[in-house]
Amino acid sequence: MTKKIGLDAQTRRAFLRSAAGFGAAAWAGSALAQDALSDIINAPQRGGWDDQFDAKASRTATAVVSNNPIFSMDTIYNTQAAIGQYQQIVSSGGWPQVNPGVRLELGVSDPSVRALRQHLMVAGDLPQSAGLSNDFDSYVDGAVKRFQARHGLPPDGVLGEYSLKALNVSADVRLQQLNTNLIRLQSMSGDLGQRYVAVNIPAASIEAVENGRVVQRHTAVVGRMSRPTHIINSKIYEVILNPYWTAPRSIVEKDIVPLMRKDPEYLKKNAIRLIDGQGNEVSPETIDWNAEKAPNLTFRQDPGKINAMASTKINFHNPNNEYMHDTPSQGLFNKLARFESSGCVRVQNVRDLTTWLLRDTPGWTRQQIEATIRSGQNTPINLAVEVPVYFKYITAWAAKDGVVQFRDDIYQMDGEQELALQTTTGIEPITGGNGALPQ
């Protein structure tokens, strides 16, 4: 017990030292926090560009990654510490809104940059020594990139629509977001297993964890709001190389049948076969695609490069017909809002994850996996040891590095409308999840 309390205190002190290092007066203790805004407003005035350029600050601004798992006692400790500091920020008056009349980026001079500097100082992204001015200099550029990185935004240093909306979420809403997510993190404080996979749905990210350390991180595409990825605890039991894809009934009715009405060659172009209850193939030409109900047939896509799951399908026990998989549409991983599937999860660099999952399954080295994929042969592989997998919903946390991370409340589960800022509407129906409709 004594050691645990000591660790907690040490973690909190480390958090405060880290925050103070970024010049956030509001994070340096209660006495300073009460005067945070007035200190920042009265910060030393700075001149033009020449005396403010610091290339190193910009280069290092986005270094906010950690190999500490999101589900760890360190994350809980640091999130608790962050809550304490955000309480101080709120009690000090929060941070100012930023409402620019021009696009804010490096080289711009505009009165709204002064409010931006104040905001970034209170939030801990910009040191007070940078001072106040109307100039968007390299210090501000580095601070904006750091802000963007910890909000899951592309760290380009430009305050576009999404960055500005994230910036203008009030401090008290962020505090409530941290409180809500602390409860979720605490629910995961038990023994998760020596090896496990954690999928954080709002962050659209995946961690492969071993012996308490993240050994792989993967970008993901998860379910859109209308077809969300389910929160679940399960175990991965199978990897299928060169999988067949069987379209769920919902995708057949909502997507494939309407596409066949527009283009009778759609099934043929995408190597999708119709199979009846006896396993016989049925010709698409024999089907009335304008009938009220979709045909009671199995829609099965052959393995191959255009297969909706591409090279790999990863199965875990669940009642929702969801799974993790590869995709032929790799460009999706570069999108800002990766909430485009119908529930299943697409995994970038899935072969790295597959190799890690099959490590204890005899005969399945990386070389054998690659050779099997090249063969095009449908190959189901049962894991010798099932690997726990956790699909969870965490939109706010503080990692071991002390950086407070926030993500959009894409499924509106945090209870604050202000947080559901970047929900993508009008998503094209051709997506993955509960299967994945090929393009």
Short mmCIF file of C-alpha atoms in Angstrom, two decimals:
data_model
loop_
_atom_site.label_atom_id
_atom_site.label_comp_id
_atom_site.label_asym_id
_atom_site.label_seq_id
_atom_site.Cartn_x
_atom_site.Cartn_y
_atom_site.Cartn_z
CA MET A 1 0.00 0.00 0.00
CA THR A 2 2.79 2.41 0.89
CA LYS A 3 4.52 1.82 -2.42
CA LYS A 4 1.31 2.40 -4.36
CA ILE A 5 0.65 5.72 -2.63
CA GLY A 6 4.23 6.75 -3.27
CA LEU A 7 3.92 5.92 -6.94
CA ASP A 8 0.71 7.93 -7.20
CA ALA A 9 2.31 10.97 -5.60
CA GLN A 10 5.39 10.61 -7.75
CA THR A 11 3.27 10.37 -10.90
CA ARG A 12 1.33 13.49 -9.97
CA ARG A 13 4.52 15.42 -9.24
CA ALA A 14 5.97 14.32 -12.58
CA PHE A 15 2.80 15.52 -14.31
CA LEU A 16 3.04 18.93 -12.66
CA ARG A 17 6.71 19.26 -13.55
CA SER A 18 5.92 18.38 -17.17
CA ALA A 19 3.12 20.91 -17.36
CA ALA A 20 5.21 23.62 -15.75
CA GLY A 21 7.92 22.93 -18.28
CA PHE A 22 5.52 24.00 -21.02
CA GLY A 23 4.89 27.26 -19.21
CA ALA A 24 1.29 26.62 -18.18
CA ALA A 25 0.85 28.69 -15.03
CA ALA A 26 -2.51 27.08 -14.47
CA TRP A 27 -0.80 23.70 -14.12
CA ALA A 28 1.93 24.78 -11.72
CA GLY A 29 -0.09 24.70 -8.50
CA SER A 30 -3.23 26.20 -7.05
CA ALA A 31 -1.73 29.59 -6.05
CA LEU A 32 -0.50 30.31 -9.56
CA ALA A 33 -3.55 28.76 -11.18
CA GLN A 34 -5.91 31.27 -9.59
CA ASP A 35 -4.13 34.08 -11.44
CA ALA A 36 -3.46 32.20 -14.67
CA LEU A 37 -5.45 34.37 -17.04
CA SER A 38 -4.30 37.66 -15.55
CA ASP A 39 -0.68 36.50 -15.71
CA ILE A 40 -1.06 35.58 -19.35
CA ILE A 41 -2.89 38.77 -20.27
CA ASN A 42 -0.08 40.76 -18.65
CA ALA A 43 2.68 38.63 -20.19
CA PRO A 44 5.62 40.50 -21.76
CA GLN A 45 4.84 41.96 -25.14
CA ARG A 46 6.89 40.65 -28.05
CA GLY A 47 8.06 42.39 -31.19
CA GLY A 48 8.14 41.18 -34.75
CA TRP A 49 9.37 37.96 -36.30
CA ASP A 50 13.16 38.17 -36.07
CA ASP A 51 13.48 37.71 -32.31
CA GLN A 52 10.87 34.96 -32.05
CA PHE A 53 11.96 32.27 -34.45
CA ASP A 54 12.75 28.92 -32.88
CA ALA A 55 12.83 26.12 -35.43
CA LYS A 56 13.60 23.52 -32.79
CA ALA A 57 10.36 24.36 -30.95
CA SER A 58 8.35 23.62 -34.08
CA ARG A 59 10.18 20.40 -34.84
CA THR A 60 9.67 18.93 -31.39
CA ALA A 61 6.16 20.18 -30.77
CA THR A 62 4.35 17.02 -31.86
CA ALA A 63 6.33 14.51 -29.79
CA VAL A 64 3.37 13.34 -27.72
CA VAL A 65 3.45 9.58 -28.29
CA SER A 66 4.09 7.02 -25.56
CA ASN A 67 4.55 3.26 -25.38
CA ASN A 68 2.39 3.22 -22.25
CA PRO A 69 -0.95 1.45 -22.88
CA ILE A 70 -4.08 3.52 -22.62
CA PHE A 71 -5.45 0.90 -20.18
CA SER A 72 -2.88 1.15 -17.41
CA MET A 73 -2.60 2.47 -13.87
CA ASP A 74 -0.29 5.20 -15.15
CA THR A 75 -3.05 6.46 -17.43
CA ILE A 76 -5.49 6.48 -14.53
CA TYR A 77 -3.04 8.34 -12.27
CA ASN A 78 -2.22 10.90 -14.92
CA THR A 79 -5.87 11.40 -15.85
CA GLN A 80 -6.67 12.02 -12.18
CA ALA A 81 -3.84 14.57 -12.09
CA ALA A 82 -5.13 16.20 -15.27
CA ILE A 83 -8.58 16.51 -13.71
CA GLY A 84 -7.05 18.37 -10.78
CA GLN A 85 -5.26 20.76 -13.08
CA TYR A 86 -8.31 21.34 -15.26
CA GLN A 87 -10.32 22.12 -12.14
CA GLN A 88 -7.78 24.86 -11.48
CA ILE A 89 -8.05 26.11 -15.06
CA VAL A 90 -11.84 26.26 -14.81
CA SER A 91 -11.76 28.02 -11.44
CA SER A 92 -9.36 30.58 -12.97
CA GLY A 93 -11.82 31.44 -15.72
CA GLY A 94 -10.92 28.91 -18.38
CA TRP A 95 -9.38 29.97 -21.67
CA PRO A 96 -10.50 32.57 -24.22
CA GLN A 97 -12.36 31.75 -27.41
CA VAL A 98 -10.54 32.32 -30.69
CA ASN A 99 -12.63 33.82 -33.50
CA PRO A 100 -10.30 34.82 -36.34
CA GLY A 101 -11.35 36.77 -39.37
CA VAL A 102 -8.57 35.22 -41.42
CA ARG A 103 -6.97 31.79 -41.76
CA LEU A 104 -4.43 31.51 -38.96
CA GLU A 105 -1.10 29.95 -39.90
CA LEU A 106 2.62 30.67 -39.77
CA GLY A 107 3.38 34.18 -41.03
CA VAL A 108 -0.03 35.71 -40.35
CA SER A 109 -0.42 38.79 -38.19
CA ASP A 110 -3.94 39.30 -36.83
CA PRO A 111 -5.47 40.53 -33.54
CA SER A 112 -7.05 37.10 -32.96
CA VAL A 113 -3.55 35.59 -32.57
CA ARG A 114 -3.32 37.32 -29.18
CA ALA A 115 -6.33 35.32 -27.93
CA LEU A 116 -4.83 32.20 -29.52
CA ARG A 117 -1.59 32.73 -27.60
CA GLN A 118 -3.54 33.19 -24.35
CA HIS A 119 -5.52 30.01 -24.99
CA LEU A 120 -2.44 27.94 -25.79
CA MET A 121 -0.66 29.22 -22.68
CA VAL A 122 -3.55 28.30 -20.37
CA ALA A 123 -3.84 24.87 -22.02
CA GLY A 124 -0.10 24.27 -21.57
CA ASP A 125 0.85 24.15 -25.23
CA LEU A 126 2.74 27.46 -25.36
CA PRO A 127 5.29 28.75 -22.80
CA GLN A 128 4.54 32.14 -21.25
CA SER A 129 8.00 33.27 -22.30
CA ALA A 130 6.67 33.39 -25.88
CA GLY A 131 4.76 36.51 -24.83
CA LEU A 132 1.75 38.15 -26.40
CA SER A 133 1.55 39.71 -29.85
CA ASN A 134 -0.56 39.56 -32.97
CA ASP A 135 2.08 37.50 -34.79
CA PHE A 136 1.65 33.81 -35.63
CA ASP A 137 5.34 33.00 -35.27
CA SER A 138 7.24 29.73 -34.95
CA TYR A 139 6.45 29.49 -31.24
CA VAL A 140 2.72 29.62 -32.00
CA ASP A 141 3.21 27.25 -34.93
CA GLY A 142 4.85 24.68 -32.63
CA ALA A 143 2.16 25.14 -29.97
CA VAL A 144 -0.68 24.73 -32.47
CA LYS A 145 0.94 21.56 -33.83
CA ARG A 146 1.20 20.18 -30.31
CA PHE A 147 -2.44 21.07 -29.66
CA GLN A 148 -3.49 19.37 -32.88
CA ALA A 149 -1.48 16.23 -32.15
CA ARG A 150 -3.07 15.73 -28.74
CA HIS A 151 -6.55 16.25 -30.21
CA GLY A 152 -6.03 13.64 -32.92
CA LEU A 153 -5.77 16.24 -35.69
CA PRO A 154 -3.14 16.46 -38.44
CA PRO A 155 -0.32 18.56 -36.91
CA ASP A 156 0.03 21.00 -39.80
CA GLY A 157 0.05 24.19 -37.72
CA VAL A 158 -2.94 25.62 -39.61
CA LEU A 159 -6.10 26.52 -37.71
CA GLY A 160 -8.66 25.11 -40.10
CA GLU A 161 -12.30 24.35 -39.33
CA TYR A 162 -11.73 21.23 -37.22
CA SER A 163 -8.79 22.62 -35.27
CA LEU A 164 -10.68 25.82 -34.50
CA LYS A 165 -13.74 23.90 -33.29
CA ALA A 166 -11.60 21.73 -31.02
CA LEU A 167 -9.82 24.83 -29.76
CA ASN A 168 -13.09 26.51 -28.80
CA VAL A 169 -14.46 23.68 -26.66
CA SER A 170 -14.68 25.30 -23.24
CA ALA A 171 -12.45 24.26 -20.35
CA ASP A 172 -15.39 23.17 -18.19
CA VAL A 173 -16.62 20.84 -20.94
CA ARG A 174 -13.12 19.37 -21.25
CA LEU A 175 -13.07 18.87 -17.47
CA GLN A 176 -16.35 16.97 -17.59
CA GLN A 177 -15.01 14.91 -20.49
CA LEU A 178 -12.01 13.90 -18.38
CA ASN A 179 -14.26 12.97 -15.44
CA THR A 180 -16.49 10.83 -17.66
CA ASN A 181 -13.58 8.99 -19.18
CA LEU A 182 -11.79 8.43 -15.88
CA ILE A 183 -14.69 6.16 -14.91
CA ARG A 184 -14.27 4.22 -18.14
CA LEU A 185 -10.53 3.88 -17.59
CA GLN A 186 -11.02 2.70 -14.00
CA SER A 187 -13.36 -0.04 -15.26
CA MET A 188 -10.36 -1.43 -17.19
CA SER A 189 -7.94 -1.47 -14.26
CA GLY A 190 -8.03 -5.26 -13.77
CA ASP A 191 -5.81 -7.96 -15.29
CA LEU A 192 -6.26 -7.65 -19.06
CA GLY A 193 -3.79 -10.42 -19.91
CA GLN A 194 -0.10 -10.67 -20.71
CA ARG A 195 -0.87 -10.08 -24.39
CA TYR A 196 -3.96 -8.24 -25.59
CA VAL A 197 -5.34 -5.94 -28.26
CA ALA A 198 -7.06 -2.66 -27.33
CA VAL A 199 -9.24 -0.80 -29.83
CA ASN A 200 -10.09 2.77 -28.86
CA ILE A 201 -13.09 3.56 -31.03
CA PRO A 202 -13.16 7.40 -30.85
CA ALA A 203 -9.41 7.58 -31.50
CA ALA A 204 -9.74 5.06 -34.36
CA SER A 205 -6.57 3.42 -33.09
CA ILE A 206 -5.36 -0.02 -32.03
CA GLU A 207 -2.71 -1.07 -29.52
CA ALA A 208 -1.07 -4.49 -29.34
CA VAL A 209 0.13 -4.77 -25.74
CA GLU A 210 2.59 -7.22 -24.26
CA ASN A 211 3.93 -7.28 -20.70
CA GLY A 212 2.42 -3.89 -19.99
CA ARG A 213 4.01 -2.13 -22.99
CA VAL A 214 2.62 -1.17 -26.37
CA VAL A 215 4.57 -3.14 -28.97
CA GLN A 216 2.51 -2.04 -31.98
CA ARG A 217 0.12 0.80 -32.76
CA HIS A 218 -2.19 0.76 -35.75
CA THR A 219 -4.40 3.36 -37.35
CA ALA A 220 -7.95 2.09 -37.79
CA VAL A 221 -11.22 2.85 -39.52
CA VAL A 222 -14.23 2.21 -37.26
CA GLY A 223 -18.01 2.39 -37.51
CA ARG A 224 -19.88 5.53 -38.50
CA MET A 225 -22.56 6.92 -36.21
CA SER A 226 -25.41 5.16 -38.02
CA ARG A 227 -23.60 1.80 -37.86
CA PRO A 228 -21.37 2.03 -34.78
CA THR A 229 -18.65 -0.37 -33.73
CA HIS A 230 -19.83 -2.14 -30.58
CA ILE A 231 -18.11 -1.92 -27.21
CA ILE A 232 -17.11 -5.44 -26.18
CA ASN A 233 -14.64 -7.64 -24.31
CA SER A 234 -13.75 -10.71 -26.32
CA LYS A 235 -10.94 -12.96 -27.57
CA ILE A 236 -9.37 -13.25 -31.00
CA TYR A 237 -9.54 -16.89 -32.01
CA GLU A 238 -8.89 -16.98 -35.76
CA VAL A 239 -7.02 -15.31 -38.58
CA ILE A 240 -8.13 -15.95 -42.15
CA LEU A 241 -5.68 -15.23 -44.94
CA ASN A 242 -7.22 -14.53 -48.36
CA PRO A 243 -10.73 -14.51 -46.86
CA TYR A 244 -14.00 -14.84 -48.67
CA TRP A 245 -16.30 -11.96 -47.87
CA THR A 246 -19.92 -12.78 -47.20
CA ALA A 247 -22.15 -9.73 -47.30
CA PRO A 248 -24.47 -9.38 -44.30
CA ARG A 249 -28.16 -9.08 -45.04
CA SER A 250 -28.17 -5.39 -44.10
CA ILE A 251 -25.54 -4.54 -46.73
CA VAL A 252 -27.25 -6.70 -49.34
CA GLU A 253 -30.52 -4.83 -48.82
CA LYS A 254 -29.19 -1.29 -48.27
CA ASP A 255 -26.24 -1.24 -50.63
CA ILE A 256 -25.77 -4.11 -53.09
CA VAL A 257 -29.30 -4.44 -54.45
CA PRO A 258 -29.56 -0.69 -55.22
CA LEU A 259 -26.15 -0.87 -56.90
CA MET A 260 -27.29 -3.83 -59.03
CA ARG A 261 -30.30 -1.83 -60.16
CA LYS A 262 -27.94 0.89 -61.40
CA ASP A 263 -25.25 -1.43 -62.79
CA PRO A 264 -26.21 -5.06 -63.61
CA GLU A 265 -22.47 -5.86 -63.95
CA TYR A 266 -21.63 -4.80 -60.37
CA LEU A 267 -21.41 -8.34 -58.95
CA LYS A 268 -19.28 -9.57 -61.83
CA LYS A 269 -16.92 -6.57 -61.63
CA ASN A 270 -16.38 -7.20 -57.94
CA ALA A 271 -16.07 -11.02 -58.07
CA ILE A 272 -19.19 -11.54 -55.96
CA ARG A 273 -21.00 -14.84 -56.48
CA LEU A 274 -24.56 -15.77 -55.53
CA ILE A 275 -24.84 -19.06 -53.62
CA ASP A 276 -28.10 -20.82 -52.78
CA GLY A 277 -28.91 -22.91 -49.71
CA GLN A 278 -27.47 -26.06 -51.33
CA GLY A 279 -24.14 -24.42 -52.12
CA ASN A 280 -24.89 -23.98 -55.81
CA GLU A 281 -23.94 -20.84 -57.71
CA VAL A 282 -26.84 -18.80 -59.09
CA SER A 283 -26.55 -16.52 -62.10
CA PRO A 284 -27.31 -12.83 -61.37
CA GLU A 285 -29.21 -12.66 -64.66
CA THR A 286 -31.89 -14.95 -63.21
CA ILE A 287 -32.70 -12.52 -60.36
CA ASP A 288 -35.34 -9.77 -60.47
CA TRP A 289 -33.35 -6.93 -58.90
CA ASN A 290 -36.41 -4.65 -58.88
CA ALA A 291 -38.36 -7.00 -56.62
CA GLU A 292 -39.53 -5.64 -53.26
CA LYS A 293 -37.30 -8.01 -51.28
CA ALA A 294 -33.66 -8.87 -51.85
CA PRO A 295 -33.02 -12.45 -53.01
CA ASN A 296 -32.59 -15.02 -50.24
CA LEU A 297 -29.11 -15.95 -51.35
CA THR A 298 -25.57 -15.71 -49.99
CA PHE A 299 -23.52 -12.93 -51.58
CA ARG A 300 -19.92 -14.15 -51.41
CA GLN A 301 -16.87 -12.36 -52.78
CA ASP A 302 -13.85 -14.36 -53.92
CA PRO A 303 -10.43 -13.81 -52.32
CA GLY A 304 -8.18 -11.38 -54.12
CA LYS A 305 -6.89 -7.85 -54.27
CA ILE A 306 -10.35 -6.32 -54.72
CA ASN A 307 -11.85 -8.36 -51.90
CA ALA A 308 -13.44 -6.06 -49.32
CA MET A 309 -11.13 -7.50 -46.64
CA ALA A 310 -8.11 -7.72 -48.96
CA SER A 311 -5.52 -10.09 -47.47
CA THR A 312 -6.74 -10.68 -43.92
CA LYS A 313 -9.73 -11.16 -41.64
CA ILE A 314 -9.33 -11.36 -37.84
CA ASN A 315 -12.20 -13.03 -36.02
CA PHE A 316 -13.16 -12.58 -32.38
CA HIS A 317 -16.16 -13.91 -30.48
CA ASN A 318 -19.11 -11.50 -30.66
CA PRO A 319 -22.84 -11.51 -31.46
CA ASN A 320 -22.65 -8.61 -33.94
CA ASN A 321 -20.89 -10.24 -36.90
CA GLU A 322 -18.04 -7.76 -36.49
CA TYR A 323 -14.38 -8.44 -37.12
CA MET A 324 -11.09 -6.72 -37.91
CA HIS A 325 -9.71 -6.78 -41.42
CA ASP A 326 -7.43 -5.46 -44.12
CA THR A 327 -8.77 -3.21 -46.87
CA PRO A 328 -7.94 -2.52 -50.52
CA SER A 329 -8.70 1.17 -49.85
CA GLN A 330 -5.52 2.10 -47.98
CA GLY A 331 -6.12 5.80 -48.55
CA LEU A 332 -8.86 5.72 -45.92
CA PHE A 333 -6.22 5.60 -43.19
CA ASN A 334 -5.04 9.06 -44.22
CA LYS A 335 -8.44 10.67 -43.71
CA LEU A 336 -9.11 13.06 -40.86
CA ALA A 337 -12.35 11.39 -39.71
CA ARG A 338 -11.95 7.62 -39.89
CA PHE A 339 -15.50 6.72 -38.91
CA GLU A 340 -16.70 5.18 -42.14
CA SER A 341 -17.35 1.48 -41.66
CA SER A 342 -20.53 -0.40 -40.87
CA GLY A 343 -19.19 -1.66 -37.56
CA CYS A 344 -16.12 -3.72 -38.42
CA VAL A 345 -12.61 -2.33 -37.95
CA ARG A 346 -10.11 -1.89 -40.76
CA VAL A 347 -6.48 -2.15 -39.64
CA GLN A 348 -3.56 -0.37 -41.25
CA ASN A 349 -0.43 -2.55 -41.58
CA VAL A 350 -2.58 -5.51 -40.63
CA ARG A 351 0.14 -8.05 -41.51
CA ASP A 352 2.28 -6.76 -38.64
CA LEU A 353 -0.63 -7.36 -36.27
CA THR A 354 -1.31 -10.77 -37.82
CA THR A 355 2.31 -11.82 -37.32
CA TRP A 356 2.14 -10.79 -33.68
CA LEU A 357 -1.16 -12.63 -33.14
CA LEU A 358 0.17 -15.84 -34.73
CA ARG A 359 3.50 -15.76 -32.91
CA ASP A 360 2.60 -18.71 -30.69
CA THR A 361 0.88 -20.67 -33.47
CA PRO A 362 3.40 -23.17 -34.93
CA GLY A 363 4.29 -22.83 -38.60
CA TRP A 364 3.14 -19.25 -39.06
CA THR A 365 6.19 -17.06 -39.42
CA ARG A 366 5.99 -13.77 -41.29
CA GLN A 367 7.52 -15.48 -44.32
CA GLN A 368 4.82 -18.18 -44.31
CA ILE A 369 2.07 -15.60 -43.89
CA GLU A 370 3.35 -13.61 -46.88
CA ALA A 371 3.75 -16.74 -49.01
CA THR A 372 0.18 -17.83 -48.23
CA ILE A 373 -1.21 -14.39 -49.12
CA ARG A 374 0.65 -14.50 -52.43
CA SER A 375 -0.89 -17.90 -53.19
CA GLY A 376 -4.41 -16.45 -53.07
CA GLN A 377 -5.63 -19.58 -51.27
CA ASN A 378 -8.33 -19.11 -48.64
CA THR A 379 -6.61 -20.19 -45.39
CA PRO A 380 -8.29 -20.12 -41.96
CA ILE A 381 -5.84 -20.35 -39.02
CA ASN A 382 -6.93 -21.01 -35.45
CA LEU A 383 -4.73 -19.27 -32.88
CA ALA A 384 -2.92 -21.70 -30.59
CA VAL A 385 -3.65 -19.26 -27.77
CA GLU A 386 -6.62 -16.91 -28.04
CA VAL A 387 -5.69 -13.26 -27.51
CA PRO A 388 -8.00 -10.96 -25.49
CA VAL A 389 -9.36 -7.97 -27.38
CA TYR A 390 -11.12 -4.95 -25.89
CA PHE A 391 -13.22 -2.53 -27.92
CA LYS A 392 -13.67 0.55 -25.72
CA TYR A 393 -14.79 4.17 -25.94
CA ILE A 394 -12.22 6.61 -24.52
CA THR A 395 -12.36 10.25 -25.65
CA ALA A 396 -10.08 11.84 -23.01
CA TRP A 397 -7.04 10.64 -21.08
CA ALA A 398 -3.58 11.67 -19.93
CA ALA A 399 -0.69 9.43 -20.91
CA LYS A 400 2.54 8.70 -19.04
CA ASP A 401 4.17 11.65 -20.83
CA GLY A 402 1.69 13.92 -19.05
CA VAL A 403 0.09 15.13 -22.28
CA VAL A 404 -3.70 15.38 -22.05
CA GLN A 405 -5.36 13.79 -25.07
CA PHE A 406 -8.88 14.53 -26.37
CA ARG A 407 -10.91 12.99 -29.19
CA ASP A 408 -14.32 13.75 -30.68
CA ASP A 409 -17.35 12.14 -29.05
CA ILE A 410 -18.28 10.54 -32.37
CA TYR A 411 -21.16 8.42 -30.95
CA GLN A 412 -22.31 11.19 -28.57
CA MET A 413 -21.79 9.08 -25.45
CA ASP A 414 -20.12 11.76 -23.30
CA GLY A 415 -23.30 13.73 -22.74
CA GLU A 416 -22.00 17.03 -24.18
CA GLN A 417 -23.23 18.16 -27.58
CA GLU A 418 -20.22 20.49 -27.84
CA LEU A 419 -17.92 17.47 -28.07
CA ALA A 420 -19.62 15.91 -31.10
CA LEU A 421 -17.97 18.42 -33.40
CA GLN A 422 -16.47 16.40 -36.18
CA THR A 423 -19.18 13.84 -36.83
CA THR A 424 -18.99 13.12 -40.52
CA THR A 425 -22.28 13.24 -42.41
CA GLY A 426 -23.04 12.16 -45.91
CA ILE A 427 -20.56 9.27 -45.83
CA GLU A 428 -20.60 7.28 -49.02
CA PRO A 429 -22.32 3.88 -48.55
CA ILE A 430 -19.34 1.92 -49.86
CA THR A 431 -17.67 1.01 -46.58
CA GLY A 432 -16.38 -1.82 -44.49
CA GLY A 433 -17.83 -3.32 -41.32
CA ASN A 434 -20.34 -6.06 -40.66
CA GLY A 435 -18.56 -6.85 -43.84
CA ALA A 436 -17.20 -4.24 -46.23
CA LEU A 437 -18.74 -3.29 -49.52
CA PRO A 438 -16.16 -3.34 -52.31
CA GLN A 439 -15.67 -0.39 -54.57
#
